[in-house]
Short mmCIF file of C-alpha atoms in Angstrom, two decimals:
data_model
loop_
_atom_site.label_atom_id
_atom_site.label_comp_id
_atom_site.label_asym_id
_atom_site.label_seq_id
_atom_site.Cartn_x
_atom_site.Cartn_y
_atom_site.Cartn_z
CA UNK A 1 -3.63 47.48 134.74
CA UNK A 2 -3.28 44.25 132.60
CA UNK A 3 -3.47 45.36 128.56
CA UNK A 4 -6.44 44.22 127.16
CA UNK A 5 -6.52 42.01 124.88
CA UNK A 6 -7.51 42.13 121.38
CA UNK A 7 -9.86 40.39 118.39
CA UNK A 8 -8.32 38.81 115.08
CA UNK A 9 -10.32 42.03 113.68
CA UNK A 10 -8.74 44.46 116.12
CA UNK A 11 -7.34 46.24 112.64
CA UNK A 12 -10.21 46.04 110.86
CA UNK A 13 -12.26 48.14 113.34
CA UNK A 14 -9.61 50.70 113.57
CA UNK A 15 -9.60 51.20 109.91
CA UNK A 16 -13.58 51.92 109.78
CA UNK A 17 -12.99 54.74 112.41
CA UNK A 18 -14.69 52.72 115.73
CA UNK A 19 -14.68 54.13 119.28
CA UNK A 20 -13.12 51.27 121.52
CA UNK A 21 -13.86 50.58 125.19
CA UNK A 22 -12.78 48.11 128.03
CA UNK A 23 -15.42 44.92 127.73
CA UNK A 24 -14.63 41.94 129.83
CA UNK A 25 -10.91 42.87 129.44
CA UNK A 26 -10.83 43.58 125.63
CA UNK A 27 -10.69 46.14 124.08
CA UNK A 28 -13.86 46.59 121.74
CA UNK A 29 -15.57 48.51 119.39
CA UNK A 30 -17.72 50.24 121.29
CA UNK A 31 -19.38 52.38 117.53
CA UNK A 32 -18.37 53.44 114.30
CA UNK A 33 -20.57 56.15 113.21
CA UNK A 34 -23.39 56.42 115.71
CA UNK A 35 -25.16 54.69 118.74
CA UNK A 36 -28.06 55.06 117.05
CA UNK A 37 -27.60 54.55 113.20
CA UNK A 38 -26.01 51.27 114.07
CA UNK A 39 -29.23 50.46 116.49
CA UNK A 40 -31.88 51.01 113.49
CA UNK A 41 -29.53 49.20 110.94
CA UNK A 42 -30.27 46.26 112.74
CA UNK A 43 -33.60 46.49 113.53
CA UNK A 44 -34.43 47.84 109.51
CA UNK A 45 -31.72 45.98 107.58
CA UNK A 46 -28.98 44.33 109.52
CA UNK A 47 -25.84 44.58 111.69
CA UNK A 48 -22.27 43.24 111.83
CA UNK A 49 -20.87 42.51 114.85
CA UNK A 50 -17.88 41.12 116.04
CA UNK A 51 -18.11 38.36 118.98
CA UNK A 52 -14.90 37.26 118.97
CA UNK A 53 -14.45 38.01 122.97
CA UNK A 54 -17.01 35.44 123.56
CA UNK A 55 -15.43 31.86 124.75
CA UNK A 56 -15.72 28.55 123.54
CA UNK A 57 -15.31 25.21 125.29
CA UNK A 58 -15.84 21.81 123.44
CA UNK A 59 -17.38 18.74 125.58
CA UNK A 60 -16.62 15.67 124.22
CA UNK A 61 -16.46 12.15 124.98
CA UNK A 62 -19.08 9.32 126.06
CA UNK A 63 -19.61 11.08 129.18
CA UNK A 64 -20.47 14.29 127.36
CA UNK A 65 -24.16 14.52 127.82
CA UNK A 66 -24.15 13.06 131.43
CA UNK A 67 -21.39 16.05 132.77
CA UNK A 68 -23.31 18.91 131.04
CA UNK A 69 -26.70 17.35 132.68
CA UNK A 70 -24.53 18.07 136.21
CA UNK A 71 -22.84 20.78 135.16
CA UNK A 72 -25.40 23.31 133.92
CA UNK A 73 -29.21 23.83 135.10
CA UNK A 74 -30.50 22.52 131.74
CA UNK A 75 -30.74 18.97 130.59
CA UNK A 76 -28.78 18.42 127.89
CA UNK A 77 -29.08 15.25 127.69
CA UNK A 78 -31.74 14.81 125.69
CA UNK A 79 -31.20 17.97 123.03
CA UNK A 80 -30.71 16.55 119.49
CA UNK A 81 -27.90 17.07 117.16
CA UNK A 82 -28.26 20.30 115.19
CA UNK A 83 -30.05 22.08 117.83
CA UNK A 84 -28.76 24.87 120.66
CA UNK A 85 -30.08 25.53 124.17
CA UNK A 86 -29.68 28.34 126.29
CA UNK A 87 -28.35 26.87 129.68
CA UNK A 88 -27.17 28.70 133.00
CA UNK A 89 -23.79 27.70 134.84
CA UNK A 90 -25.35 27.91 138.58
CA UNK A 91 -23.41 27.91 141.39
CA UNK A 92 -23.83 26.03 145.02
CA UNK A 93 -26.39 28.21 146.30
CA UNK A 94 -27.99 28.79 143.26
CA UNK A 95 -26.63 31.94 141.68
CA UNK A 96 -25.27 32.48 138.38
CA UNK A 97 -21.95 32.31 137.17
CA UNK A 98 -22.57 32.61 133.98
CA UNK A 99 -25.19 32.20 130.85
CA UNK A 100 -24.48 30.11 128.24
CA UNK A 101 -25.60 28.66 124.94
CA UNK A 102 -24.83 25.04 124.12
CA UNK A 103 -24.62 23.10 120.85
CA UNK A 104 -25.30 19.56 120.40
CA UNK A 105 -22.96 18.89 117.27
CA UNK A 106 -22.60 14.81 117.67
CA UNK A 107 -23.78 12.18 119.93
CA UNK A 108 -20.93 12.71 122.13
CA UNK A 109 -19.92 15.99 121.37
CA UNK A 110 -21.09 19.73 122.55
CA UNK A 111 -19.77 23.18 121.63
CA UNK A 112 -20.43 25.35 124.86
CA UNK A 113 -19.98 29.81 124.39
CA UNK A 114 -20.06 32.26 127.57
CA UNK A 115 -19.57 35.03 128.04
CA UNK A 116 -16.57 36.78 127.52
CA UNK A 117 -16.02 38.43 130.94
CA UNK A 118 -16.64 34.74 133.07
CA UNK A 119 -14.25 32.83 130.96
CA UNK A 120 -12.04 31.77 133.88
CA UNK A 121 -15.03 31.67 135.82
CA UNK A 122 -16.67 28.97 133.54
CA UNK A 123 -13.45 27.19 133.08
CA UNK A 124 -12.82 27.18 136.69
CA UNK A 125 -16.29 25.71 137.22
CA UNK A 126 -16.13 23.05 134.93
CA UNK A 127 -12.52 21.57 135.90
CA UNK A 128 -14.03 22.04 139.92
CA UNK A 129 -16.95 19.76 138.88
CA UNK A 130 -15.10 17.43 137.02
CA UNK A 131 -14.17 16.25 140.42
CA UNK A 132 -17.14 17.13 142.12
CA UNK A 133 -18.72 14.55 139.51
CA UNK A 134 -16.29 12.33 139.95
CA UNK A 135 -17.12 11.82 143.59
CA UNK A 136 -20.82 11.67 143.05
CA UNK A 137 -20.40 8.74 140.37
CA UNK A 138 -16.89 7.44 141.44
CA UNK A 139 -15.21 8.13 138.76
CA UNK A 140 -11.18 9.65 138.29
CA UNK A 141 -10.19 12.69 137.04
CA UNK A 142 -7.41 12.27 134.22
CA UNK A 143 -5.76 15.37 133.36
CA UNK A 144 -3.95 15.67 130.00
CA UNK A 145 -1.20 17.40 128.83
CA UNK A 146 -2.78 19.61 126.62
CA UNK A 147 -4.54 21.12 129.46
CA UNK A 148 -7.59 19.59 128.97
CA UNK A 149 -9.28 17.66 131.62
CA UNK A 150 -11.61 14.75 132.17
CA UNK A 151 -14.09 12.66 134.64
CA UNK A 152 -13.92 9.01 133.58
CA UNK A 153 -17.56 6.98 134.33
CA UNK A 154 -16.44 3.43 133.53
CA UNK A 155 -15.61 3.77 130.01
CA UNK A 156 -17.84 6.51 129.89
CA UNK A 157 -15.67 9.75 129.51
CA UNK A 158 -15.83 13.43 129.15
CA UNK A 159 -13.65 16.15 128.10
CA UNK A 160 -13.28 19.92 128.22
CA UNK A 161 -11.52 21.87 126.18
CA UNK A 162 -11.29 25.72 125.86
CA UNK A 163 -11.01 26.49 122.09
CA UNK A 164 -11.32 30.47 122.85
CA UNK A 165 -8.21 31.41 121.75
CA UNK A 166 -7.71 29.86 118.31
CA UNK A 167 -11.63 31.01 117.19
CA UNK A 168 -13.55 34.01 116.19
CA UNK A 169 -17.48 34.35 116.20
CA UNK A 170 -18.91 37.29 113.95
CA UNK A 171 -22.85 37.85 114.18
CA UNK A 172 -24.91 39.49 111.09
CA UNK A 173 -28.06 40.19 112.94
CA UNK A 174 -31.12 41.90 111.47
CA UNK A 175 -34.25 41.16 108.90
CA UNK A 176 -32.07 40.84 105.89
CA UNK A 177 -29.45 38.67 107.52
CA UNK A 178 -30.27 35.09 105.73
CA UNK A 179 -29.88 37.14 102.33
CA UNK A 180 -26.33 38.61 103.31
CA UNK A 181 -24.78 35.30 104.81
CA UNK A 182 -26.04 33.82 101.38
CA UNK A 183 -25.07 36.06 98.92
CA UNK A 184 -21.41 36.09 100.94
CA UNK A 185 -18.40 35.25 98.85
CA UNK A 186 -16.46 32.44 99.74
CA UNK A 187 -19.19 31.03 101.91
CA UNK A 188 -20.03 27.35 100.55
CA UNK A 189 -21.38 24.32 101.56
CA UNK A 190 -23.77 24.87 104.33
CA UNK A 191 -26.00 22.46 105.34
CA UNK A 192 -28.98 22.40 106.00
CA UNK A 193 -29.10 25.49 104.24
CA UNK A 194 -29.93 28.44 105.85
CA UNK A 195 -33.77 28.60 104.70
CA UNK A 196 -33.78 25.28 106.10
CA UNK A 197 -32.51 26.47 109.92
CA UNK A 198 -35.09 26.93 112.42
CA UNK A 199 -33.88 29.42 115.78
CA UNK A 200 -31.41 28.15 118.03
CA UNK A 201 -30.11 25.45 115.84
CA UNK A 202 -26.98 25.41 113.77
CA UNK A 203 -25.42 24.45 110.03
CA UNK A 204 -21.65 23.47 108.89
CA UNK A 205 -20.24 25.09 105.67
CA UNK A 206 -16.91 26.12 104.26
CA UNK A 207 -15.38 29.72 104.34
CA UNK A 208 -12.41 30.08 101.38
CA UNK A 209 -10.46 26.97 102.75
CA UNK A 210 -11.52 26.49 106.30
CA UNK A 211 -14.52 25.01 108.36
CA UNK A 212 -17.50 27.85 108.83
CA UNK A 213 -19.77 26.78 111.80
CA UNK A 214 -23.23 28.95 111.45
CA UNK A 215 -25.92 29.25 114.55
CA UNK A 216 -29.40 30.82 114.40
CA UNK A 217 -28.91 32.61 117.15
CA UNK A 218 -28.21 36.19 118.79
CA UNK A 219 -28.48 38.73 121.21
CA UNK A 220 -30.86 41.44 119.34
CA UNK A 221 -34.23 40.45 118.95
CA UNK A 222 -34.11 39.94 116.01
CA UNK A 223 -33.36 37.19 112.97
CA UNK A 224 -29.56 36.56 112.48
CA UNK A 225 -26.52 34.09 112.36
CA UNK A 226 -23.38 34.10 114.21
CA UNK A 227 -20.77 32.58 112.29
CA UNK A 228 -17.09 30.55 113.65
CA UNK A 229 -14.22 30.30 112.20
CA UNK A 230 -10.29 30.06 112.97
CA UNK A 231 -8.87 33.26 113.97
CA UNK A 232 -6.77 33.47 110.47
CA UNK A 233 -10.23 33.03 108.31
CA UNK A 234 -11.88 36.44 110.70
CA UNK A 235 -10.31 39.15 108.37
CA UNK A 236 -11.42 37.79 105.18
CA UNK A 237 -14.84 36.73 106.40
CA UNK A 238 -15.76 40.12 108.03
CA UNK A 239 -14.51 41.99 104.64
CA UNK A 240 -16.67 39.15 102.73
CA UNK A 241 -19.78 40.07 105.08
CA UNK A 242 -19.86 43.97 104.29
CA UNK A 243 -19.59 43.58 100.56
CA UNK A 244 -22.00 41.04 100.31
CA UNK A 245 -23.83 43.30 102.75
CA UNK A 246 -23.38 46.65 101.93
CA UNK A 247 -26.34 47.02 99.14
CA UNK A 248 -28.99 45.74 101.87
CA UNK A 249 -28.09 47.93 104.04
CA UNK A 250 -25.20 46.21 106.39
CA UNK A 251 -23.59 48.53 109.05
CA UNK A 252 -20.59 47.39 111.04
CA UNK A 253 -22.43 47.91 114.78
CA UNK A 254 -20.68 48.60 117.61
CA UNK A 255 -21.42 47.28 121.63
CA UNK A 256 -23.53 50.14 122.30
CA UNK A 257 -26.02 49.55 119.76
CA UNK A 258 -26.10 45.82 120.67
CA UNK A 259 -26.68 46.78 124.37
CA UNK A 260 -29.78 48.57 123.55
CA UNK A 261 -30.97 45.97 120.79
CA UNK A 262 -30.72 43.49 123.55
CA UNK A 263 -32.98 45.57 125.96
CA UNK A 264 -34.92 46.31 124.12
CA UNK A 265 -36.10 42.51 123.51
CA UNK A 266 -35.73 41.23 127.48
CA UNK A 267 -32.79 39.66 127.40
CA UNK A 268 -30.57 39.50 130.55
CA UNK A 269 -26.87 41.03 130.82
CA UNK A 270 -24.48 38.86 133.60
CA UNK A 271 -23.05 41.51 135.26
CA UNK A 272 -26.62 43.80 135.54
CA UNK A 273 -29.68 40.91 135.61
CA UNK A 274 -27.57 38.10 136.45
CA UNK A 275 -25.02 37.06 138.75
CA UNK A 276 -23.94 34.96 141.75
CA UNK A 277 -26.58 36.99 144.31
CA UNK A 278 -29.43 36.44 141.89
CA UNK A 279 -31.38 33.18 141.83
CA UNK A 280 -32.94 32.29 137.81
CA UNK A 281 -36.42 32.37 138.99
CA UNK A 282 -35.65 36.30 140.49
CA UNK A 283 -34.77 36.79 136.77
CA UNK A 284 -37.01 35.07 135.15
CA UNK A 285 -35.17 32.09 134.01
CA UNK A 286 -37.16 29.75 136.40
CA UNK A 287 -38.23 27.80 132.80
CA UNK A 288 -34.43 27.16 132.12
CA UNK A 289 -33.85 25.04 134.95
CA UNK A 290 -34.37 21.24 134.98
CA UNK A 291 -35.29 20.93 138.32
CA UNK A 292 -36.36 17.39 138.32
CA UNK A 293 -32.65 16.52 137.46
CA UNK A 294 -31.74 14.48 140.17
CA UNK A 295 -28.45 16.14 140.33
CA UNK A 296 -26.68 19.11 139.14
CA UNK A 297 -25.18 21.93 141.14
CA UNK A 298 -27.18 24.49 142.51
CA UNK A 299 -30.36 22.01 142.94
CA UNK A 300 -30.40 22.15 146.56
CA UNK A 301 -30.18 25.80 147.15
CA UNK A 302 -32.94 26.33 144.27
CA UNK A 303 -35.53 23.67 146.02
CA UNK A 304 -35.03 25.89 149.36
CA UNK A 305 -35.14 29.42 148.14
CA UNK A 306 -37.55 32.08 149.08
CA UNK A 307 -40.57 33.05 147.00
CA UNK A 308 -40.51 36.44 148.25
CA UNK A 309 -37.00 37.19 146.69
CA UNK A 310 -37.38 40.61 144.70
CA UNK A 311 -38.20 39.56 140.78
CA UNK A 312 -36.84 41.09 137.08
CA UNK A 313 -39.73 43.60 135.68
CA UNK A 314 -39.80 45.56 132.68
CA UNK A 315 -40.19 49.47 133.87
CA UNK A 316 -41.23 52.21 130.97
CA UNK A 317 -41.49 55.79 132.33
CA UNK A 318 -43.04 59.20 131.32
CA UNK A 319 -41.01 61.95 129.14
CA UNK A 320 -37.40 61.43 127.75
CA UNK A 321 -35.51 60.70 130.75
CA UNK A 322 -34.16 57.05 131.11
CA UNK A 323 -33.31 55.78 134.42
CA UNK A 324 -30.02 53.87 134.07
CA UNK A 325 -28.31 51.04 136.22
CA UNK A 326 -27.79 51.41 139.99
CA UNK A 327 -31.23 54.72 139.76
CA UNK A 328 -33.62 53.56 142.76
CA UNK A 329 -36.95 52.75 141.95
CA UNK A 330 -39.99 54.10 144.36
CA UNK A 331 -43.39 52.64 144.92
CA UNK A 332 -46.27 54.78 144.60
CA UNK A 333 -45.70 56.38 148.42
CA UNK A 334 -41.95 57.57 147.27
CA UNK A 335 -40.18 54.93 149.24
CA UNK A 336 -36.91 53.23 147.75
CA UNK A 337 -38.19 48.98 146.59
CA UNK A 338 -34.90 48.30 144.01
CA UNK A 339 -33.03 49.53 141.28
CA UNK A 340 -32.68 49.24 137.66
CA UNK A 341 -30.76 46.62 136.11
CA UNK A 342 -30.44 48.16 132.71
CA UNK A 343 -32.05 51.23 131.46
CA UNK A 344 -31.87 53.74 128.21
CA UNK A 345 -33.90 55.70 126.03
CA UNK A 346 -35.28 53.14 123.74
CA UNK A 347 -34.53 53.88 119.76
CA UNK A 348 -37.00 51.62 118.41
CA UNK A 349 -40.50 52.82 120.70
CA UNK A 350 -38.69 56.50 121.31
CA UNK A 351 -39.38 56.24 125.21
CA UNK A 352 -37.32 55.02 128.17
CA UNK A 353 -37.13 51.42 129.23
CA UNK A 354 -35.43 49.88 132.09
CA UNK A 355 -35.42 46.35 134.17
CA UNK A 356 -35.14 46.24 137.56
CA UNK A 357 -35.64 44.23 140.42
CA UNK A 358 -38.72 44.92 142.67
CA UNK A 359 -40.59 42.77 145.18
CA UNK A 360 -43.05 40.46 143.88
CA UNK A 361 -46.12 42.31 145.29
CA UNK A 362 -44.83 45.40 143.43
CA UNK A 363 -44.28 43.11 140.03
CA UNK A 364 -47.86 42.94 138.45
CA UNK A 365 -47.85 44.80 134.92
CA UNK A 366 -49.36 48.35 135.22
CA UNK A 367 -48.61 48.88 138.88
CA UNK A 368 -47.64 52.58 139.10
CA UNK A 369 -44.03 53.32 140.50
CA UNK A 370 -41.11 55.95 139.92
CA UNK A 371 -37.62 56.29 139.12
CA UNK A 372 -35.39 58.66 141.06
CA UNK A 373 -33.48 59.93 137.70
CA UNK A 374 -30.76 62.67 139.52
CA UNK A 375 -32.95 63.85 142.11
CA UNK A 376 -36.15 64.15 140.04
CA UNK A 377 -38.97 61.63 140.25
CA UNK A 378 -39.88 60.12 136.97
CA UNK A 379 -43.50 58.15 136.96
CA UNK A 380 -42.98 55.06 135.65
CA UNK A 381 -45.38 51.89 135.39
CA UNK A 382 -44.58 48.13 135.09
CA UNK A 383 -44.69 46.03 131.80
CA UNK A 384 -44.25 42.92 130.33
CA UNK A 385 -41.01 41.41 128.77
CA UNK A 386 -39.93 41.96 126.04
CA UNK A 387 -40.23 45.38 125.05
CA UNK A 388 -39.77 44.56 121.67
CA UNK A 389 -40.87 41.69 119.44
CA UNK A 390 -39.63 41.39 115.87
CA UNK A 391 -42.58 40.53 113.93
CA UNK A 392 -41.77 38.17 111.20
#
């Protein structure tokens, strides 16, 4: 087995006591204290989390905008500086390779972050369409010695580079958030400032003597920032974070917590409610894809899938017992119809929650089904997505 690899604040986590488990092939903090103190921090007051597994790949050049429009299901063509979109990496036949969040941050220039697991996968996929885009618009590929790589349009050009090694991303997610990132010392400059910063957009600051990039985005539900920086700024800006933090009730949070944060509000894990066998529309990410594009990969497949496909529901069931990924789920009769996704005993509304995949005659909220938890049939009943909704 390969060793897994390690954060810039690998030393940081060991000193505050954390639990550590295989994610994606690092080795993460998995808690500190408990699953769920660190769950209610961040839903009450807020949560620091380190990202730093996630990658990053920088698109620039004139042909920026025009190779992301191919590349990914979104159009991102027309998304203005300062702003983020949630995109999906799709393959041939539709599926997904990966989710991903892209930053407009020039006119030719876009900061794209996967996920941590599909790194090669994404990089893979981008150098493979380089050329496939070069055939559809006769361009060249010019590969560069860095180990970057382009498609050339003309003059128009368009480079990737993977920047995942030499970053780190920490998130402070959570209703007090804005005030912590603020009141952080050695955190200057930002603009527009962060009262300014609307969701999914981003700001550019200073941290001690480095460049601080700050996005309004996360994976929790609720209000927070995730914050980039070089990997030999992460140390000091994590210790910065807690102090600043620690009076409004900051807790260092763990993946465990921010598994069932991110449940709780709907939002899909690659891996359990996405991947190469599931279309977006089975996962309800139908919205996400531009699919009067006239090209980009995946199109094809999408125009000529089924509407019958099984489709992503929200599941809550009787009692205390949460059906968990891979547990059937039964229609009214007892009969097997899918599985869960995701499931757990929700912290915030004290009852269990799960997604799973069901056929769409069996997706309408409040039709009654169960979930085979061990042996023992647990009623259950359909819902709408989220579970959760922060309210202000």
């Amino acid at each position: 087995m390969p060793d897994l690899r390690t954060t810039a604040l690998a030393d940081r986590h060991a000193a505050l006591g954390a639990s550590f488990t295989d994610f994606g092939g690092w080795n993460m903090p998995v808690r500190y204290t408990s699953d769920l103190a660190e769950h209610h921090a961040v839903r009450r007051a807020a949560g620091l989390f380190d990202i730093s597994h996630m990658a990053e790949f920088l698109v620039t050049g004139s042909g920026a905008a025009a190779f992301l429009d191919y590349a990914l299901a979104g159009r991102i063509s027309t998304m203005k500086i300062g702003k983020a979109k949630y995109s999906l990496l799709l393959d041939e036949n539709g599926g997904v390779i990966d989710d991903v969040i892209v930053y407009r941050t020039g006119d030719d220039d876009f900061l794209v972050i996967s996920n941590a697991g599909n790194r090669a996968r994404v990089a893979d996929a981008f150098a493979a369409r380089v050329d496939r885009a070069a055939e559809i618009v006769r361009a060249a590929r010019e590969p560069a010695a860095d180990g970057s790589f382009a498609f050339v349009v003309g003059a128009e050009k368009a480079r990737v580079e993977d920047i995942s090694d030499q970053t780190s991303l920490i998130a402070v997610q959570g209703p007090r958030a804005r005030e912590i990132v603020e009141a952080t010392v050695g955190i200057a400059d930002v603009a527009p400032a962060l009262a300014d910063l609307g969701y999914y957009a981003w700001s550019q600051g200073t941290f001690e003597d480095g460049q601080l990039f700050v996005a309004r985005t996360g994976y929790t539900g609720e209000d927070g920032f995730e914050l980039m920086v070089s990997n030999a700024l992460a140390p000091a800006l994590w210790d910065a974070l807690l102090e600043a933090g620690e009076p409004l009730g900051l807790v260092p949070a763990g993946l465990a917590a921010r598994d069932t944060l991110r449940l709780e509000a709907g939002m899909p894990l690659h891996g359990h409610e996405l991947s190469t066998e599931i279309l977006p529309a089975q996962a309800g990410l139908g919205r996400v894809v531009a699919g009067d594009k006239d090209q980009f990969v995946g199109r094809e497949a999408l125009a000529a899938a089924s509407v019958s496909l099984p489709v992503l529901v929200g599941i809550v069931a009787e009692g205390r017992r949460a059906g968990r990924a891979g547990y059937a789920v039964l229609d009214a009769a007892g009969e097997p119809v899918g599985e869960i996704t995701s499931g757990a005993l929700s912290p915030t509304l004290g009852y269990p929650i799960a997604m799973a995949f069901v056929p769409p005659t069996l997706a309408e909220t409040d039709t009654p089904l169960f979930i085979d938890v061990r042996g023992t049939r647990i009623p259950a009943t359909v819902t709408a997505l989220p579970f959760y909704r922060r309210t202000a």
